[in-house]
XYZ file of C-alpha atoms in Angstrom:
310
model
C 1.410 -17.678 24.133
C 0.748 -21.208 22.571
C 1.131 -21.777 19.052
C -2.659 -21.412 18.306
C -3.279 -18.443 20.202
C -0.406 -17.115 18.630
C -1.931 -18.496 15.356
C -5.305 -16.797 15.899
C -3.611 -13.362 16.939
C -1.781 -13.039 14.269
C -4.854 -14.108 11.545
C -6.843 -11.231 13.489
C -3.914 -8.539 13.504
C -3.193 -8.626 9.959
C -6.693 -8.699 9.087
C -7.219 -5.274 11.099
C -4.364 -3.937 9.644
C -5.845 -4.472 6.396
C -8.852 -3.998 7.557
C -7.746 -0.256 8.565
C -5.919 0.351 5.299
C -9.026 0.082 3.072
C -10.676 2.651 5.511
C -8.013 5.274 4.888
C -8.920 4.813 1.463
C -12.261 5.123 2.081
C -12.306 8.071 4.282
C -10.193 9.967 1.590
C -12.776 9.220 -0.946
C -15.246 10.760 1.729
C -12.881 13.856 1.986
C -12.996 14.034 -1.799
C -16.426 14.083 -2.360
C -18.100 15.737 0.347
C -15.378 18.148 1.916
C -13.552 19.730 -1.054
C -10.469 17.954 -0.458
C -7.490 16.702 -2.865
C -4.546 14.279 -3.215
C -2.229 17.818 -3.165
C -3.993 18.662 0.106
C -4.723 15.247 1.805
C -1.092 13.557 0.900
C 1.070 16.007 1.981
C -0.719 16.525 5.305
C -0.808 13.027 5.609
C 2.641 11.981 5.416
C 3.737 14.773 7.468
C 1.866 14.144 10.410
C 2.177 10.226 10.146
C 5.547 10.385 9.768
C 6.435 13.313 12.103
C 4.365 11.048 14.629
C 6.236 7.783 14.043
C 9.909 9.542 14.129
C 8.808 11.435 17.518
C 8.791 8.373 19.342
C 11.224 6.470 17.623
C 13.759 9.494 18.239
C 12.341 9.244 21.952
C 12.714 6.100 22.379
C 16.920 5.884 20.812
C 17.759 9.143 19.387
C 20.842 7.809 18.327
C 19.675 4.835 16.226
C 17.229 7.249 14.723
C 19.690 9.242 13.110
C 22.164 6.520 12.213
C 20.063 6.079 9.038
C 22.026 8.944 7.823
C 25.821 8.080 8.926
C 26.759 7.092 5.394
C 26.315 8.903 1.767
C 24.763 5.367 -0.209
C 22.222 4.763 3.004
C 21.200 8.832 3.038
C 20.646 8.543 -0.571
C 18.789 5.157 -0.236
C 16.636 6.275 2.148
C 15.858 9.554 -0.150
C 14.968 7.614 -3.070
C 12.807 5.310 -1.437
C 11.046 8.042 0.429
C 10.297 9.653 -3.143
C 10.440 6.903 -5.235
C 8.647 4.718 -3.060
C 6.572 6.397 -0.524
C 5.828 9.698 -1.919
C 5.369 8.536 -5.283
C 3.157 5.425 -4.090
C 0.783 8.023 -1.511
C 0.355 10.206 -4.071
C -0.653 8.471 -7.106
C -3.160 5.951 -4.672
C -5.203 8.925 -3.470
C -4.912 10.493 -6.766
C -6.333 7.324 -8.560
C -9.526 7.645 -5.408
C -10.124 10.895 -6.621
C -10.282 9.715 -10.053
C -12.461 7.016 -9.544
C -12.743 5.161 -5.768
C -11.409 3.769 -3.255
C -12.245 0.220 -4.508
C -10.647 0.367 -7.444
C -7.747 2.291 -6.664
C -6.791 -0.502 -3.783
C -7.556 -3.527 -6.413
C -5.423 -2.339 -9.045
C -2.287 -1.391 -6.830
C -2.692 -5.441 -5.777
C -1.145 -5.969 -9.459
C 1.665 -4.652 -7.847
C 2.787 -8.370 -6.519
C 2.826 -9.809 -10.446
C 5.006 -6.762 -11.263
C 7.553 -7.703 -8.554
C 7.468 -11.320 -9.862
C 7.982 -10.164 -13.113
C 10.507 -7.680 -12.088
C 12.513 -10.465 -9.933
C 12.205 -13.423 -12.765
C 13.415 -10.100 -15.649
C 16.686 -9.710 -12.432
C 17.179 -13.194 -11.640
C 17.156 -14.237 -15.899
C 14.896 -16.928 -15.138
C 11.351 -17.527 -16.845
C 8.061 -17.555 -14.999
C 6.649 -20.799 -13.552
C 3.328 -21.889 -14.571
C 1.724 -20.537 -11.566
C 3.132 -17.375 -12.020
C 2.026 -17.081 -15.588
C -1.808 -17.902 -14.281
C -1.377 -15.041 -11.625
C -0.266 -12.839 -14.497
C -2.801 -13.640 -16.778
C -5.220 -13.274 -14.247
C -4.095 -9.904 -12.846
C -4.373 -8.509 -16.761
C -7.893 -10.283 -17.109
C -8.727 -8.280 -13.648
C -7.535 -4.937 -14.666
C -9.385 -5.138 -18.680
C -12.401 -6.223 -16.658
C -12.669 -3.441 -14.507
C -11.333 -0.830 -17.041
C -13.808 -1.665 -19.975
C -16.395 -4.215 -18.282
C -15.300 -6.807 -21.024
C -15.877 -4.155 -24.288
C -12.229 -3.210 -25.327
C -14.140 -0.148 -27.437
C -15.056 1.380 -24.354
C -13.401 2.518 -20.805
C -15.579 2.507 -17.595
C -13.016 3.851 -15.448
C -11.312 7.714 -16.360
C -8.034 7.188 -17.969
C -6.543 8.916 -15.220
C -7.476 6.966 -13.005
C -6.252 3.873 -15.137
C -2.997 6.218 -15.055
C -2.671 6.790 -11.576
C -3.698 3.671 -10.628
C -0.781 1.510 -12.457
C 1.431 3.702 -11.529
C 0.459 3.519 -7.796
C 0.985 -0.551 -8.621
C 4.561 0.633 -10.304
C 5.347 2.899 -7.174
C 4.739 -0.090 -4.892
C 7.162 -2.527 -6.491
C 10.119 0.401 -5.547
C 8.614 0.300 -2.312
C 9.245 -3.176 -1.896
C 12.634 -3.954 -3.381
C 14.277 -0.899 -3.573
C 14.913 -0.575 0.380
C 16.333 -4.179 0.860
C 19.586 -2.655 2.110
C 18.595 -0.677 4.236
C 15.965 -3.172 5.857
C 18.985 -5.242 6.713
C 20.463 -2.579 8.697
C 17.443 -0.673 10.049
C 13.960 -1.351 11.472
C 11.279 -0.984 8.939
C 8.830 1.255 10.740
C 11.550 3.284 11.233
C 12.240 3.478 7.503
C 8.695 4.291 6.707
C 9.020 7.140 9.114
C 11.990 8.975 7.630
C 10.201 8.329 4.157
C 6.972 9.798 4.904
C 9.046 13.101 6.401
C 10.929 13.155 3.243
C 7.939 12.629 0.867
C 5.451 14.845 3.024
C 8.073 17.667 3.052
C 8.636 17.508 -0.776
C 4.707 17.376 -1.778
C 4.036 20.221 0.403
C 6.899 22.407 -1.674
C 5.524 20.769 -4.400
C 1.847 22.055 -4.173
C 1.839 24.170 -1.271
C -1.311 22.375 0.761
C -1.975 25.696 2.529
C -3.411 27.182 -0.587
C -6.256 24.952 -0.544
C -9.286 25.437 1.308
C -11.202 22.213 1.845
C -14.484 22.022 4.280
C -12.774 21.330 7.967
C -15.752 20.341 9.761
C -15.708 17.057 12.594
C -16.372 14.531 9.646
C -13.596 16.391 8.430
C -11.497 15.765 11.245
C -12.585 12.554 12.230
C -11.633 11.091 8.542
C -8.554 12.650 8.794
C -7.649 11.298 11.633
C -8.245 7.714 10.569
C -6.292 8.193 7.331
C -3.399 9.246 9.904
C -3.853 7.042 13.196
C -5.290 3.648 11.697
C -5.147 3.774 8.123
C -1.289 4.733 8.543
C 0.458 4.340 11.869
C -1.648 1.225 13.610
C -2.810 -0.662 10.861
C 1.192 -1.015 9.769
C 1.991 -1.874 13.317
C -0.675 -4.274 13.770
C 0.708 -5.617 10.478
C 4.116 -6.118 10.944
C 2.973 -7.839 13.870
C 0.778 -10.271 11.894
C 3.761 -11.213 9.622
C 5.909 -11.554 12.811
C 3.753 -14.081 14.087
C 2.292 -16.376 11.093
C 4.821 -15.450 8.691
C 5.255 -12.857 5.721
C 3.477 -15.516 3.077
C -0.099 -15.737 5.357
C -0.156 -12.261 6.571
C -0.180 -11.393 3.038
C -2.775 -13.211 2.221
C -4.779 -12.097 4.905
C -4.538 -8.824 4.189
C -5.864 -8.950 1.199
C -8.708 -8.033 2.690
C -7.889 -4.707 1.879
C -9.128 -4.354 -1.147
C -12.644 -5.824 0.265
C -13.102 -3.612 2.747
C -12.306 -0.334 0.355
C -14.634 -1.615 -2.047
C -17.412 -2.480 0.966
C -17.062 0.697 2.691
C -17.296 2.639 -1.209
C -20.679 0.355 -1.646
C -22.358 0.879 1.860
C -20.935 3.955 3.074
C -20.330 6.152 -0.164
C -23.100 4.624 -2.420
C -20.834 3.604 -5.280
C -22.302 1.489 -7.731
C -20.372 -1.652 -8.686
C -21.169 -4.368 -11.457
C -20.776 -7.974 -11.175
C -17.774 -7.628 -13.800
C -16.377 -5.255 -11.421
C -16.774 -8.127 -8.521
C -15.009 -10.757 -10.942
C -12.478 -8.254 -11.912
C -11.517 -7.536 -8.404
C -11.888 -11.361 -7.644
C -9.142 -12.270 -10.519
C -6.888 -9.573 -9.285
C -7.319 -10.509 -5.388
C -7.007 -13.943 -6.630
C -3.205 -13.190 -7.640
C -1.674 -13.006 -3.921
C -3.131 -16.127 -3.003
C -1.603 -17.704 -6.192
C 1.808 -16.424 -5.591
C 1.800 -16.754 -1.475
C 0.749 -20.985 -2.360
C 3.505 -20.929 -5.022
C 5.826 -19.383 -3.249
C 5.257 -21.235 -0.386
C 5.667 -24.428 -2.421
C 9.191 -23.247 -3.226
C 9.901 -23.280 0.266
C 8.430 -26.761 1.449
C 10.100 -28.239 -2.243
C 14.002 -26.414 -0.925
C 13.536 -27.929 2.552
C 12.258 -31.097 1.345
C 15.786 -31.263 -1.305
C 17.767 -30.168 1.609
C 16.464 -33.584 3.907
C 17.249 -36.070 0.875
């Protein structure tokens, strides 16, 4: 594969992938509304069969790998955290800020989530913010006040749950991200995400029992479901990881961005949810952030290599 090809494959990978992810959030908003459905009955089911999926064929494919994640006590508790921390914590609260509000929204405001890590790694490292970073803070803040009062501070558009849910899906992300650096050094991400989705699945269906509930199960039904679990989980990370693989973790994330677009299209067009043009800056400022940290970050880079040659 040439360099552009492999260019081009990569643009249109990631873009699927988070192309896919904003239909998962979609379809659960669909499940929501028009089948009965909730986070403590989608989630659950979710993760289980995702992640039951994903560790099928991984323990197929090298059983013994599979279950070296748990040869010592700090990776078996790593890998427990993260899959509650991180995973469970992250699922649950993103579906529970859809059924709050929708599934533009709810995929907007977990984008703060790259300011928080910034924040969290400048708070780790004792170093200040740049200037750049400060402007993708300032915007993300501007983003979220937009969409949560429409510019009136007296007034909320958006439930306070779902304000709730939704920072804390941003919150649950940032573990996601850091919090598993060990054990990515060691072990193959999608392999990670696997055992984490069996872990969090099994504990939310303890948790709140999914079986009580008795949501519509019609085709739709199905049919959503099934995209939450096959693209919106399993193929849209794969395609994904692929993406980054091939044009690089800073692109690919910019890329998929799109994420948050698509939610919000597929809410507008296919749900009927009414958005305002402060809603459409709002998301704009907050989408706005991972292109201002991937170009600043990616100045760091070209300014190291460039101190390196001299």
């Amino acid at each position: 594969m040439t360099g552009q090809n492999k260019k081009i494959t990569g643009i249109l990978l990631t873009l699927l992938g988070g192309g896919f992810w904003g239909l998962s959030g979609a379809c659960g908003q669909y499940l929501f509304e028009y089948k009965g459905a909730t986070s403590e009955w989608l989630v659950p089911i979710r993760l289980l069969l995702a992640g039951y999926a994903m560790l099928a064929f991984f323990l197929i494919k090298d059983r013994k790998s599979t279950l070296s994640v748990w040869k010592t006590k700090k990776n078996a508790i790593d890998i427990i955290f993260y899959g509650l921390a991180g995973m469970m914590l992250c699922q649950y609260t993103y579906f529970a800020t859809i059924e709050n509000s929708n599934a533009g929204t709810a995929t907007v405001i977990q984008y703060l989530s790259p300011v928080m890590i910034m924040a969290v790694v400048c708070f780790m490292e004792k170093k200040l913010p740049n200037i750049a970073e400060l402007v993708a803070m300032a915007c993300a803040l501007l983003g979220v006040f937009l969409i949560a009062t429409h510019g009136n501070i007296n007034q909320m558009i958006i439930s306070k749950e779902a304000l709730f849910y939704g920072l804390n899906t941003a919150i649950a992300v940032v573990i996601y991200n850091l919090q598993p650096r060990n054990l990515m050094k060691q072990f193959s991400t999608p392999l990670l995400i696997a055992w984490a989705m069996v872990i969090g699945g099994t504990v939310l269906c303890i948790i709140f029992k999914p079986w009580i509930y008795s949501p519509i199960i019609d085709l739709e039904a199905v049919m959503a479901l099934t995209a939450i679990i096959l693209f919106g989980t399993i193929v849209s990370f794969c395609f994904y990881m692929q993406g980054v693989k091939l044009i690089g973790a800073t692109h690919a994330s910019m890329y998929a961005s799109v994420e948050p677009v698509s939610a919000a299209l597929l809410s507008f067009l296919w749900l009927k949810v009414s958005f305002e043009i402060v809603d459409f800056v709002g998301f704009a400022l907050i989408i706005l952030t991972i292109f201002i940290l991937a170009l600043a970050s990616k100045g760091d880079i070209l300014n190291a290599k460039i101190k390196q040659n001299v």
